[in-house]
XYZ file of C-alpha atoms in Angstrom:
393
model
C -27.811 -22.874 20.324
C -24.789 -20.611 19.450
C -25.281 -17.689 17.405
C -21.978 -18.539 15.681
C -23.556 -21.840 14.495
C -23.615 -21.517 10.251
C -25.435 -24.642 8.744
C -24.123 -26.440 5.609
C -20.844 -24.781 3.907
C -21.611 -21.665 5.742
C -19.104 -19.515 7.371
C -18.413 -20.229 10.899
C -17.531 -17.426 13.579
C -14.628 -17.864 16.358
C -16.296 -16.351 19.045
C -14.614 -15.695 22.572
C -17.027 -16.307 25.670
C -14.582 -14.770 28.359
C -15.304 -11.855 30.768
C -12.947 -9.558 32.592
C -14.317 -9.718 35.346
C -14.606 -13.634 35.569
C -10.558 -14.185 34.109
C -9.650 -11.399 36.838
C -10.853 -13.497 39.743
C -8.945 -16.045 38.074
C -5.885 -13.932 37.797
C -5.778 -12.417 41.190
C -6.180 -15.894 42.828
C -3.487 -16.757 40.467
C -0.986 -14.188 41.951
C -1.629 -14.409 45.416
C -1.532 -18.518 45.361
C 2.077 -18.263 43.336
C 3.238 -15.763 45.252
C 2.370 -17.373 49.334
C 3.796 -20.911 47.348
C 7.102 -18.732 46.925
C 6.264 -19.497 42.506
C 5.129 -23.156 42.903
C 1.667 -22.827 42.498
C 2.190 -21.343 39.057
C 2.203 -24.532 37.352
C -1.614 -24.801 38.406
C -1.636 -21.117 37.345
C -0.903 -21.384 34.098
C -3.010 -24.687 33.690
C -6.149 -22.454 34.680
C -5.280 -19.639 32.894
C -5.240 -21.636 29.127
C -8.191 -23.777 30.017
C -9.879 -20.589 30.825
C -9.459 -18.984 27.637
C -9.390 -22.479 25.757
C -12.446 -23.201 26.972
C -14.554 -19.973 26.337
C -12.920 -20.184 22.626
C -16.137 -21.631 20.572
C -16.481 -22.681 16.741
C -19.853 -24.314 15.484
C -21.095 -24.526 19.253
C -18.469 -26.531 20.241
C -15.262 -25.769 22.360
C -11.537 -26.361 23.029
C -10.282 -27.816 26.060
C -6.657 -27.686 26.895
C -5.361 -30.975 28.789
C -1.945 -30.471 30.381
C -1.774 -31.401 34.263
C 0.189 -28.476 36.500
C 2.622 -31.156 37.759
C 4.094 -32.075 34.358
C 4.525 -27.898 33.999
C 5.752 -28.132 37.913
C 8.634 -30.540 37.329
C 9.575 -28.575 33.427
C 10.030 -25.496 35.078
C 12.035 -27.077 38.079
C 14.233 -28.633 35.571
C 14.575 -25.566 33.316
C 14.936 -23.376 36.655
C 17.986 -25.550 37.734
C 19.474 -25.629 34.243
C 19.436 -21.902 33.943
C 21.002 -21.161 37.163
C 23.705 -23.691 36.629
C 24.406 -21.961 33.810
C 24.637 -18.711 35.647
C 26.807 -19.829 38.073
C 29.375 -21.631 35.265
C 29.254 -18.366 33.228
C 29.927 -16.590 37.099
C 33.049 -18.641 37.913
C 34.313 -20.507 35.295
C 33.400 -18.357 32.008
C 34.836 -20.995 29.580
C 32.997 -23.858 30.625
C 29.889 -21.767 30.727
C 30.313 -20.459 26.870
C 30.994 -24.176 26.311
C 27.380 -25.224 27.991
C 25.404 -22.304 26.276
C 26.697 -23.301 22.738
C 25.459 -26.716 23.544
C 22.206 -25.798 25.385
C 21.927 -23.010 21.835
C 22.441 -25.947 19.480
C 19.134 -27.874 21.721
C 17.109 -25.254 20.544
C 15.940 -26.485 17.202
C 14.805 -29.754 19.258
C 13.124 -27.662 21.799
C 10.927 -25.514 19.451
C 9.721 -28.856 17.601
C 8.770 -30.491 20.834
C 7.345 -27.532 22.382
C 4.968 -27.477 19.139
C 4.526 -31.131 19.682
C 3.492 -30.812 23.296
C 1.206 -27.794 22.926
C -0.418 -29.263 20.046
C -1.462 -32.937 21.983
C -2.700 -30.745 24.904
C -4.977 -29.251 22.932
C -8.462 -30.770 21.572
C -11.858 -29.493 19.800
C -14.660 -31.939 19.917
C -13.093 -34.279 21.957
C -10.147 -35.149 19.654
C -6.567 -33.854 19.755
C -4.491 -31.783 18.277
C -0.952 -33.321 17.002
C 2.341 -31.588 15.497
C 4.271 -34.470 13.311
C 7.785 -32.648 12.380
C 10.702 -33.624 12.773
C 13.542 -32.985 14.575
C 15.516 -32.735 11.659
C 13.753 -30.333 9.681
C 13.596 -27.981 12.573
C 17.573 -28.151 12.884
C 17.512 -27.383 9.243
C 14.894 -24.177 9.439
C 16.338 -23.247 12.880
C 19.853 -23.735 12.777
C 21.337 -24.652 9.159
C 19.758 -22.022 7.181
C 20.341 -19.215 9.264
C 23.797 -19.813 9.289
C 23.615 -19.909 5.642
C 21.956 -16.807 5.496
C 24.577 -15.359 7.474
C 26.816 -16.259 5.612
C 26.016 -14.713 2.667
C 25.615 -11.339 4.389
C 28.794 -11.622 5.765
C 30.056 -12.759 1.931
C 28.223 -9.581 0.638
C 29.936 -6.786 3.010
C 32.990 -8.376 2.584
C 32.609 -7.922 -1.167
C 31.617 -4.318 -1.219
C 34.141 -3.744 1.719
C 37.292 -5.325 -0.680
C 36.146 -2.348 -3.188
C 36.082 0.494 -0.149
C 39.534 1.007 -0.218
C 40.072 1.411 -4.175
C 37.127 4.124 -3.624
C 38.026 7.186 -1.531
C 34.238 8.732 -1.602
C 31.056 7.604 0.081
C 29.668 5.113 -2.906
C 30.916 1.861 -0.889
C 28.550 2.817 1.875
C 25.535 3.642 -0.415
C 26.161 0.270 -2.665
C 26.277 -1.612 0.815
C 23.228 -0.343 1.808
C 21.344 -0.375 -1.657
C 22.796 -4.501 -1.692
C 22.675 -5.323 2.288
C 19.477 -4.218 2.973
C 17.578 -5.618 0.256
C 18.863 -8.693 1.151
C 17.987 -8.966 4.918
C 14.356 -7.982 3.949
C 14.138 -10.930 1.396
C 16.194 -13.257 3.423
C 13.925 -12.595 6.760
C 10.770 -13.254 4.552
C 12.275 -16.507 3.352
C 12.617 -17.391 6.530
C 9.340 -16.511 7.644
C 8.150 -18.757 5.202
C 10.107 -21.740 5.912
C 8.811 -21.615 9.874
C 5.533 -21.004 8.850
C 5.205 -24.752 6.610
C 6.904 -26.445 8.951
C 4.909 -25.169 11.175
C 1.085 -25.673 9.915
C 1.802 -28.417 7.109
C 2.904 -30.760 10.090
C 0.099 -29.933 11.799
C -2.827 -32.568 12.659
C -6.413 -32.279 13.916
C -6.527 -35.851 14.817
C -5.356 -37.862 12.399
C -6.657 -34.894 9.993
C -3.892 -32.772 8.243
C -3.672 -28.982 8.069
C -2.438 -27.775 4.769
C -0.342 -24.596 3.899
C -0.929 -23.148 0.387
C 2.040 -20.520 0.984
C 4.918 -19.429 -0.926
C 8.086 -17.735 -0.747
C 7.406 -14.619 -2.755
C 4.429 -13.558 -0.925
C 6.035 -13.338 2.610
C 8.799 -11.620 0.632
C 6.356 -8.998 -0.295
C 4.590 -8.450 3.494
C 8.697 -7.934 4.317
C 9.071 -5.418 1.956
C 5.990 -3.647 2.297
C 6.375 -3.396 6.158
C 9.313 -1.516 4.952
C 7.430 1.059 3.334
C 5.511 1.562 6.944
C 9.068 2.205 8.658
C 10.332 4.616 5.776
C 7.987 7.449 6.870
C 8.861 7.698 10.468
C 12.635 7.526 9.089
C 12.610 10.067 6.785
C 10.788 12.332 9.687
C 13.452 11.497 12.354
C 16.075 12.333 10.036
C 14.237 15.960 9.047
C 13.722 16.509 12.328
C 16.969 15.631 13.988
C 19.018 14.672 11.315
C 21.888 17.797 12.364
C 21.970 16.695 15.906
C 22.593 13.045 14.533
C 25.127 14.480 12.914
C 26.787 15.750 15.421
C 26.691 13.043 18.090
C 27.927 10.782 15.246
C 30.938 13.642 14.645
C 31.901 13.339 18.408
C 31.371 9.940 18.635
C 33.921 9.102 15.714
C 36.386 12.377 16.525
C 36.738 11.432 19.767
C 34.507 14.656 20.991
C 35.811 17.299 18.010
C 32.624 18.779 16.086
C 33.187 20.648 13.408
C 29.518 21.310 12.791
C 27.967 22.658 15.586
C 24.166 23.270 15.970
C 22.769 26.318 17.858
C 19.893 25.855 20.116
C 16.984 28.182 21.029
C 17.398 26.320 24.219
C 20.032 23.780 26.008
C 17.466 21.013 26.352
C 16.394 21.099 22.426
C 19.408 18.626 21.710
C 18.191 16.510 23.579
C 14.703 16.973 22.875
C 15.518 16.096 19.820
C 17.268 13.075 19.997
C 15.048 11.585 22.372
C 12.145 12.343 19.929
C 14.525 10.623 17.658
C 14.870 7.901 19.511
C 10.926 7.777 19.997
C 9.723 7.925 16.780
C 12.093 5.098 15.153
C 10.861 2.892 17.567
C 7.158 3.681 16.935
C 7.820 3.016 12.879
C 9.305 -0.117 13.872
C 5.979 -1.136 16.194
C 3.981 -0.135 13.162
C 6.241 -2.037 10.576
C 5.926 -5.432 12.964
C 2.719 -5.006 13.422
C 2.011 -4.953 9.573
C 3.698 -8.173 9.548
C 1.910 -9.996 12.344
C -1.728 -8.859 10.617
C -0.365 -9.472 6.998
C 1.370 -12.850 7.539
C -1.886 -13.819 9.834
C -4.481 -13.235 7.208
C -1.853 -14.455 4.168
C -1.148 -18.166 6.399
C -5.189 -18.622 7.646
C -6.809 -17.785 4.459
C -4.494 -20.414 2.665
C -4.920 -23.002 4.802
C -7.733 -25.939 4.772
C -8.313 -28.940 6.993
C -8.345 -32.360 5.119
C -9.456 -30.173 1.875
C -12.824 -29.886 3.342
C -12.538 -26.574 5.592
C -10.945 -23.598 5.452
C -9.621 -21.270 7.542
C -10.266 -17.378 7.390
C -8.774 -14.598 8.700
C -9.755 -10.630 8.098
C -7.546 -8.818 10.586
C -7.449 -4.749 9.708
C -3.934 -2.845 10.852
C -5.501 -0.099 12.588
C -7.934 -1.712 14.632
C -4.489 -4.242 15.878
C -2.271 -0.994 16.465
C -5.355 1.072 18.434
C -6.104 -2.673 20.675
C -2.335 -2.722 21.797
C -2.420 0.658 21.828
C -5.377 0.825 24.389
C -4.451 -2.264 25.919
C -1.137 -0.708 26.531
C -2.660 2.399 28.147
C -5.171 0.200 30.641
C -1.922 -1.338 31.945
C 0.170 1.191 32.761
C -2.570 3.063 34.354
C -3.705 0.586 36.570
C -0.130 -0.433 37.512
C -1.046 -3.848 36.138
C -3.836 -4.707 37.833
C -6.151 -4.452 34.496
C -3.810 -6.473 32.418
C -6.498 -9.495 32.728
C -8.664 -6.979 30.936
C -6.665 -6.509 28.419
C -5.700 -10.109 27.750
C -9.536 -10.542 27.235
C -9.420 -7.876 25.091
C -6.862 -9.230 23.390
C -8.445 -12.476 22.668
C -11.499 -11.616 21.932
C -9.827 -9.230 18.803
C -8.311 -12.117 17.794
C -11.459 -14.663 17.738
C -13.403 -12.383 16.026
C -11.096 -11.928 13.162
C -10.779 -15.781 12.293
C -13.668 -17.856 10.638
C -13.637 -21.064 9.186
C -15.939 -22.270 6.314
C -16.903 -25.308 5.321
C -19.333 -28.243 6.766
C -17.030 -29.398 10.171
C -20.030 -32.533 10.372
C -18.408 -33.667 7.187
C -14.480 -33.666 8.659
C -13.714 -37.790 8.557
C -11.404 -37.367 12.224
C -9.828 -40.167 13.752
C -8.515 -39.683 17.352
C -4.736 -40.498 17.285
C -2.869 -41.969 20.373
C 0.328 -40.278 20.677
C 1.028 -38.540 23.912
C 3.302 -36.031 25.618
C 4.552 -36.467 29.093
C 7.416 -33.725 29.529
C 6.744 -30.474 29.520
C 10.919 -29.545 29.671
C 10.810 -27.835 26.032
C 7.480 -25.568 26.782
C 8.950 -24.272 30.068
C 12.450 -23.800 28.123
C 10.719 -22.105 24.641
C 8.654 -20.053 27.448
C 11.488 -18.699 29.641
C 13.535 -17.656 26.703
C 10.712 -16.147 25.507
C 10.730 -17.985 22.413
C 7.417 -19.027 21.229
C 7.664 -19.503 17.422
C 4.918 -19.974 15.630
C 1.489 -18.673 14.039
C-alpha cells in the first residue's frame, strides 16, 4: 500500500513515482525515433511522454492515465503544420491576403483554447473515469476576445485623457499623472483578467459527471498583481541607482538624434556598457521573480479554494523560494549538459509540483458517474501548443 494513502477525511499526498533515469530512456528514444522519422514519430512521442508522467502521478494509491492515441496528435499537427506554412507563404507573397487570414485564424483562438481544454480534459482519467471541460464557446470569446478589447480600450481612453491635458502643461506632471493612472490600471486590469480565465477555467471543469468548484474572486487576484509589483520595485529602483546616468544618456541621444548634453565619464570605456547590460540583466531578473510570485500565489489562492462535488478539497502549499531555486537549478543542469539533462529536470520539475498539492477529504465517498462525451480531433491542442499558448492552471 502507498505511503500517501490517508484513511477517512485525512489529507492525501500527490506523490510523483518518476525517475530520471527511467523518463531519460524514454526521452532519448524519443529524439532519435522523431528525428530518423524526419518529426513524424513525435506524435507517439508526446503520447509516451504524458502517459509517463500521468501515470507515475498517484493520489490515495491510485493513478492517472492519459488516453490520447499518437495518430489523432499525427494528423493535428499535419493540419496545423500546413495551416501555418500557408500562412507563411500568403504573408511572403501576397501580404494583404495574409493579414486578412491571420485576423481570421486570431479571431479562432477563443474556440481553440476552449477545445484544447475540452480535449485535454477527456484524455485524462483517475480511477478509471474521465476528466471533462463543459464551457462554452461563447464564454471563451467573451474572456478571450471581448474583454480584452474592452480593456484596451479604456487604456487607450485613459492616455488619451491625460495626453489632451499635456499640451495645456509645459512641465513633466502629464507624464507622472500617466504613470501614477496607467499603471495602476494595467495591474488591476491584468488581475481581473486572471480571474476571469481562471473560473472559466476550473468551474467548467468535471471529474466525471462530478463538478470542480472555484471559490475565487476578483479582489484577491488583484492583490497577488499588485504585490508581485512590490517584488519588481526593488530590482527597479537598483537598476536605476546603478545606471540610471547612462540611461540617461542613451535616452538623450536617442531623442536628440545623437546630441548629449550630459555626458558621463568612465573609469573605463567598457563601464557604459557594463552598465547597461547589468541594466538590462537585472530588470529582467525582477520580472522572473515578480512572475514567479504570481504563478506560486495564484496556484495556492485557485487549489486551496477549490472542492470536488463539496466533498474534497484541493490543497496547495507552494513556497517562492524553493520555485525560484528549482528553475533556477533546473536552469543550470540544462545549459550545462547542452540539454541532454533536461529529462532530469522535467522530473524535477514534477515532482516539486506533486509534492506541493494535497487533497483532503474521503475520495471513497465521491458519488462519480462516468460521462460519455468524447474528443476525436486533436487540431486545437497542436494549434494552442505551437503558439505556445497553453492557458490555464
Amino acid at each position: 500500500m502507498s505511503d500517501n494513502i490517508s484513511q477517512g477525511n485525512g489529507k492525501h499526498a500527490v506523490v510523483f513515482h518518476g525517475k530520471s533515469g527511467e523518463y531519460f530512456l524514454i526521452w532519448l528514444v524519443n529524439a532519435l525515433l522523431t528525428t530518423i522519422t524526419l518529426g513524424i514519430y513525435s506524435a507517439w512521442a508526446t503520447v509516451r511522454t504524458r502517459r509517463y508522467f500521468y501515470g507515475n502521478t498517484e493520489i490515495n494509491g491510485d493513478r492517472f492515465d492519459y488516453h490520447a492515441e499518437p495518430i489523432q496528435i499525427l494528423k493535428g499537427r499535419i493540419i496545423v503544420i500546413g495551416a501555418l506554412v500557408l500562412l507563411y507563404l500568403l504573408l511572403l507573397f501576397t501580404p494583404v491576403v495574409g493579414l486578412a487570414v491571420l485576423l481570421v485564424f486570431s479571431a479562432l483562438l477563443p474556440m481553440l483554447i476552449i477545445r484544447n481544454w475540452r480535449y485535454n480534459a477527456i484524455m485524462t482519467s483517475y480511477r478509471g473515469v474521465r476528466f471533462n471541460y463543459l464551457g462554452s464557446v461563447k464564454s471563451g470569446y467573451w474572456t478571450f476576445l471581448a474583454i480584452p478589447l474592452l480593456m484596451a480600450a479604456v487604456l487607450v481612453l485613459l492616455m488619451t485623457t491625460v495626453g489632451s491635458f499635456s499640451s495645456l502643461i509645459s512641465n513633466a506632471t502629464p507624464l507622472i499623472v500617466a504613470a501614477l493612472l496607467y499603471i495602476p490600471a494595467l495591474i488591476a486590469l491584468g488581475g481581473v483578467m486572471k480571474y476571469m480565465i481562471a473560473d472559466l477555467y476550473v468551474n467548467n471543469l468535471r471529474f466525471g459527471t462530478a463538478a470542480f468548484n472555484a471559490a475565487i474572486s476578483k479582489a484577491a487576484f488583484i492583490k497577488i498583481a499588485f504585490f508581485s509589483l512590490l517584488f519588481f520595485i526593488p530590482f527597479l529602483i537598483w537598476t536605476l541607482w546603478f545606471s540610471g546616468a547612462v540611461l540617461l544618456s542613451v535616452m538623450e541621444y536617442v531623442q536628440t538624434g545623437g546630441h548629449i548634453t550630459h555626458r558621463v565619464d568612465y573609469t573605463s570605456p567598457y563601464e557604459g556598457i557594463f552598465k547597461l547590460i547589468a541594466a538590462y540583466v537585472s530588470l529582467i531578473i525582477g520580472g522572473l521573480v515578480a512572475k514567479c510570485y504570481i504563478v506560486v500565489a495564484e496556484r495556492n489562492y485557485i487549489f486551496s479554494n477549490t472542492t470536488l462535488s463539496d466533498n474534497v478539497q484541493v490543497h496547495s502549499n507552494m513556497k517562492l523560494g524553493a520555485y525560484l531555486m528549482l528553475l533556477f537549478t533546473n536552469t543550470l543542469i540544462t545549459l550545462f549538459s547542452l540539454g541532454l539533462a533536461a529529462p532530469v529536470a522535467q522530473v524535477r520539475y514534477a515532482r516539486f509540483m506533486a509534492n506541493a498539492t494535497q487533497v483532503s477529504g474521503d475520495l471513497s465517498l465521491l458519488d462519480v458517474q462516468a460521462h460519455g462525451d468524447t474528443a476525436r480531433s486533436a487540431v486545437a491542442e497542436e494549434a494552442i501548443s505551437a503558439l505556445d499558448l497553453n492557458v490555464g492552471i
